[in-house]
Amino acid sequence: MIKFFLMNLLLSFIWVALTGSLYYSNFIFGYLLGFGVLWIMNRNETDQRYFYRVPKIISFFFFFLFELIKANIQVAYDVITPKYFFKPGIVRYPVNTTTDFEINILATFISLTPGTLIIDISDDKKAIYIHVMYLKDEEQFIRTLKTGVERKLLEILR
């Protein structure tokens, strides 16, 4: 998988060198073009993980960007209005992760969202304790994290 990623980066840099314009959009276009070339060349290979993970990573990036903007707007609205709308609470969030790396990445992405803060991880590594600024329904919050961030991250990592 690393081999395909490095080959894709090399093809992107070759594209940028051939076109002579060093812009982000040109690099991204070269990356997508290289991805397509590599996919066509390696359709019959047994290891296709790279070609399934890259679209999932891009999808996760846009999903997380949307969630981040939504949370920032919610916090900013609460700050500029005279009435406070937050209802803080602490949630015990059961995780489906198996390794320390997965727990660390999940905790990092949860705490990057404004209004949430990781307090602790249980000793048996089966739960994360999260301080939530806008906790209306604990079950809905857990369900949203399970079907959103955790599911998408585990699809990428596994």
mmCIF file of C-alpha atoms in Angstrom:
data_model
loop_
_atom_site.group_PDB
_atom_site.id
_atom_site.type_symbol
_atom_site.label_atom_id
_atom_site.label_comp_id
_atom_site.label_asym_id
_atom_site.label_seq_id
_atom_site.Cartn_x
_atom_site.Cartn_y
_atom_site.Cartn_z
ATOM 1 C CA MET A 1 0.000 0.000 0.000
ATOM 2 C CA ILE A 2 2.854 2.391 0.781
ATOM 3 C CA LYS A 3 4.322 1.485 -2.598
ATOM 4 C CA PHE A 4 1.199 2.706 -4.398
ATOM 5 C CA PHE A 5 1.065 5.895 -2.340
ATOM 6 C CA LEU A 6 4.686 6.749 -3.107
ATOM 7 C CA MET A 7 4.206 5.945 -6.787
ATOM 8 C CA ASN A 8 1.135 8.161 -6.827
ATOM 9 C CA LEU A 9 3.090 11.031 -5.250
ATOM 10 C CA LEU A 10 5.870 10.536 -7.786
ATOM 11 C CA LEU A 11 3.373 10.693 -10.634
ATOM 12 C CA SER A 12 1.917 13.873 -9.128
ATOM 13 C CA PHE A 13 5.323 15.536 -8.991
ATOM 14 C CA ILE A 14 6.066 14.416 -12.541
ATOM 15 C CA TRP A 15 2.770 15.952 -13.649
ATOM 16 C CA VAL A 16 3.612 19.237 -11.893
ATOM 17 C CA ALA A 17 7.088 19.249 -13.475
ATOM 18 C CA LEU A 18 5.719 18.548 -16.953
ATOM 19 C CA THR A 19 3.045 21.224 -16.783
ATOM 20 C CA GLY A 20 5.410 23.743 -15.190
ATOM 21 C CA SER A 21 2.830 25.198 -12.798
ATOM 22 C CA LEU A 22 3.265 24.589 -9.083
ATOM 23 C CA TYR A 23 -0.257 25.153 -7.767
ATOM 24 C CA TYR A 24 -2.253 23.107 -5.278
ATOM 25 C CA SER A 25 -4.999 22.510 -7.799
ATOM 26 C CA ASN A 26 -2.496 21.259 -10.374
ATOM 27 C CA PHE A 27 -0.894 18.945 -7.800
ATOM 28 C CA ILE A 28 -4.285 17.548 -6.772
ATOM 29 C CA PHE A 29 -5.216 17.038 -10.418
ATOM 30 C CA GLY A 30 -1.897 15.231 -10.942
ATOM 31 C CA TYR A 31 -2.572 13.090 -7.878
ATOM 32 C CA LEU A 32 -6.021 12.122 -9.161
ATOM 33 C CA LEU A 33 -4.619 11.463 -12.629
ATOM 34 C CA GLY A 34 -1.864 9.300 -11.136
ATOM 35 C CA PHE A 35 -4.440 7.485 -8.999
ATOM 36 C CA GLY A 36 -6.427 6.669 -12.125
ATOM 37 C CA VAL A 37 -3.329 5.472 -13.989
ATOM 38 C CA LEU A 38 -2.251 3.275 -11.092
ATOM 39 C CA TRP A 39 -5.753 1.872 -10.714
ATOM 40 C CA ILE A 40 -5.934 0.969 -14.410
ATOM 41 C CA MET A 41 -2.471 -0.614 -14.323
ATOM 42 C CA ASN A 42 -3.176 -2.673 -11.180
ATOM 43 C CA ARG A 43 -6.777 -3.819 -11.679
ATOM 44 C CA ASN A 44 -5.797 -7.477 -11.638
ATOM 45 C CA GLU A 45 -3.560 -7.310 -8.560
ATOM 46 C CA THR A 46 -4.734 -9.013 -5.375
ATOM 47 C CA ASP A 47 -3.861 -6.099 -3.051
ATOM 48 C CA GLN A 48 -6.419 -3.397 -3.823
ATOM 49 C CA ARG A 49 -6.500 -1.760 -0.365
ATOM 50 C CA TYR A 50 -4.952 1.500 -1.563
ATOM 51 C CA PHE A 51 -7.630 2.006 -4.206
ATOM 52 C CA TYR A 52 -10.391 1.529 -1.639
ATOM 53 C CA ARG A 53 -8.844 3.584 1.154
ATOM 54 C CA VAL A 54 -8.020 6.756 -0.768
ATOM 55 C CA PRO A 55 -11.689 7.529 -1.608
ATOM 56 C CA LYS A 56 -12.635 6.723 2.001
ATOM 57 C CA ILE A 57 -9.945 9.100 3.304
ATOM 58 C CA ILE A 58 -11.164 11.868 1.004
ATOM 59 C CA SER A 59 -14.754 11.196 2.086
ATOM 60 C CA PHE A 60 -13.733 11.290 5.753
ATOM 61 C CA PHE A 61 -11.877 14.570 5.211
ATOM 62 C CA PHE A 62 -14.981 16.275 3.828
ATOM 63 C CA PHE A 63 -17.231 14.669 6.462
ATOM 64 C CA PHE A 64 -14.988 15.876 9.288
ATOM 65 C CA LEU A 65 -14.634 19.326 7.724
ATOM 66 C CA PHE A 66 -18.439 19.614 7.618
ATOM 67 C CA GLU A 67 -18.759 18.485 11.256
ATOM 68 C CA LEU A 68 -16.018 20.914 12.294
ATOM 69 C CA ILE A 69 -17.692 23.867 10.577
ATOM 70 C CA LYS A 70 -21.066 22.914 12.049
ATOM 71 C CA ALA A 71 -19.627 22.737 15.584
ATOM 72 C CA ASN A 72 -17.750 26.026 15.150
ATOM 73 C CA ILE A 73 -20.933 27.783 14.045
ATOM 74 C CA GLN A 74 -22.786 26.370 17.046
ATOM 75 C CA VAL A 75 -20.117 27.556 19.502
ATOM 76 C CA ALA A 76 -19.772 30.966 17.796
ATOM 77 C CA TYR A 77 -23.542 31.481 17.891
ATOM 78 C CA ASP A 78 -23.566 30.641 21.583
ATOM 79 C CA VAL A 79 -20.747 33.095 22.247
ATOM 80 C CA ILE A 80 -22.280 36.065 20.411
ATOM 81 C CA THR A 81 -25.822 35.695 21.759
ATOM 82 C CA PRO A 82 -26.652 36.961 25.250
ATOM 83 C CA LYS A 83 -28.371 33.710 26.300
ATOM 84 C CA TYR A 84 -26.291 30.583 26.785
ATOM 85 C CA PHE A 85 -27.566 27.456 25.061
ATOM 86 C CA PHE A 86 -25.021 24.952 26.274
ATOM 87 C CA LYS A 87 -25.918 21.999 28.462
ATOM 88 C CA PRO A 88 -22.629 20.445 29.532
ATOM 89 C CA GLY A 89 -22.315 16.820 30.465
ATOM 90 C CA ILE A 90 -19.901 13.924 30.692
ATOM 91 C CA VAL A 91 -20.526 10.869 28.527
ATOM 92 C CA ARG A 92 -19.063 7.396 28.880
ATOM 93 C CA TYR A 93 -18.522 6.439 25.255
ATOM 94 C CA PRO A 94 -17.946 2.698 24.607
ATOM 95 C CA VAL A 95 -15.460 2.173 21.784
ATOM 96 C CA ASN A 96 -15.065 -0.635 19.258
ATOM 97 C CA THR A 97 -11.350 -0.063 18.799
ATOM 98 C CA THR A 98 -8.792 -2.788 19.407
ATOM 99 C CA THR A 99 -5.408 -1.063 19.340
ATOM 100 C CA ASP A 100 -3.914 1.904 21.142
ATOM 101 C CA PHE A 101 -3.354 3.639 17.801
ATOM 102 C CA GLU A 102 -7.055 3.420 16.904
ATOM 103 C CA ILE A 103 -8.059 4.747 20.335
ATOM 104 C CA ASN A 104 -5.577 7.611 20.022
ATOM 105 C CA ILE A 105 -6.735 8.629 16.551
ATOM 106 C CA LEU A 106 -10.410 8.415 17.557
ATOM 107 C CA ALA A 107 -9.829 10.468 20.704
ATOM 108 C CA THR A 108 -7.888 13.061 18.723
ATOM 109 C CA PHE A 109 -10.640 13.518 16.144
ATOM 110 C CA ILE A 110 -13.332 13.697 18.818
ATOM 111 C CA SER A 111 -11.432 16.355 20.765
ATOM 112 C CA LEU A 112 -10.709 18.402 17.614
ATOM 113 C CA THR A 113 -14.410 19.173 17.317
ATOM 114 C CA PRO A 114 -15.316 22.319 19.292
ATOM 115 C CA GLY A 115 -17.525 21.606 22.256
ATOM 116 C CA THR A 116 -15.980 18.227 23.069
ATOM 117 C CA LEU A 117 -13.020 17.345 25.231
ATOM 118 C CA ILE A 118 -11.570 13.945 26.079
ATOM 119 C CA ILE A 119 -11.294 13.590 29.839
ATOM 120 C CA ASP A 120 -10.031 10.051 30.293
ATOM 121 C CA ILE A 121 -9.756 6.606 28.770
ATOM 122 C CA SER A 122 -10.818 3.680 30.935
ATOM 123 C CA ASP A 123 -8.133 1.300 32.209
ATOM 124 C CA ASP A 124 -9.475 -1.589 30.137
ATOM 125 C CA LYS A 125 -9.558 0.684 27.024
ATOM 126 C CA LYS A 126 -13.200 -0.104 26.380
ATOM 127 C CA ALA A 127 -14.556 3.424 26.971
ATOM 128 C CA ILE A 128 -13.651 7.059 26.533
ATOM 129 C CA TYR A 129 -15.009 9.723 28.874
ATOM 130 C CA ILE A 130 -15.965 12.839 26.936
ATOM 131 C CA HIS A 131 -17.017 16.258 28.213
ATOM 132 C CA VAL A 132 -19.667 17.564 25.840
ATOM 133 C CA MET A 133 -20.677 21.210 25.773
ATOM 134 C CA TYR A 134 -24.055 20.679 24.050
ATOM 135 C CA LEU A 135 -25.475 17.429 25.424
ATOM 136 C CA LYS A 136 -29.186 17.212 24.698
ATOM 137 C CA ASP A 137 -29.513 13.436 24.531
ATOM 138 C CA GLU A 138 -26.702 11.120 25.610
ATOM 139 C CA GLU A 139 -27.889 8.159 23.525
ATOM 140 C CA GLN A 140 -28.187 10.300 20.402
ATOM 141 C CA PHE A 141 -24.681 11.696 20.958
ATOM 142 C CA ILE A 142 -23.241 8.170 21.292
ATOM 143 C CA ARG A 143 -25.170 6.986 18.222
ATOM 144 C CA THR A 144 -23.940 9.971 16.193
ATOM 145 C CA LEU A 145 -20.317 9.270 17.093
ATOM 146 C CA LYS A 146 -20.688 5.530 16.456
ATOM 147 C CA THR A 147 -22.196 5.950 12.993
ATOM 148 C CA GLY A 148 -20.102 8.954 12.080
ATOM 149 C CA VAL A 149 -16.533 9.467 13.191
ATOM 150 C CA GLU A 150 -15.800 6.044 14.676
ATOM 151 C CA ARG A 151 -17.241 3.988 11.805
ATOM 152 C CA LYS A 152 -15.520 6.067 9.121
ATOM 153 C CA LEU A 153 -12.174 6.063 10.963
ATOM 154 C CA LEU A 154 -12.228 2.310 11.502
ATOM 155 C CA GLU A 155 -13.035 1.760 7.814
ATOM 156 C CA ILE A 156 -9.869 3.681 6.965
ATOM 157 C CA LEU A 157 -7.626 2.140 9.625
ATOM 158 C CA ARG A 158 -8.627 -1.503 9.193
#
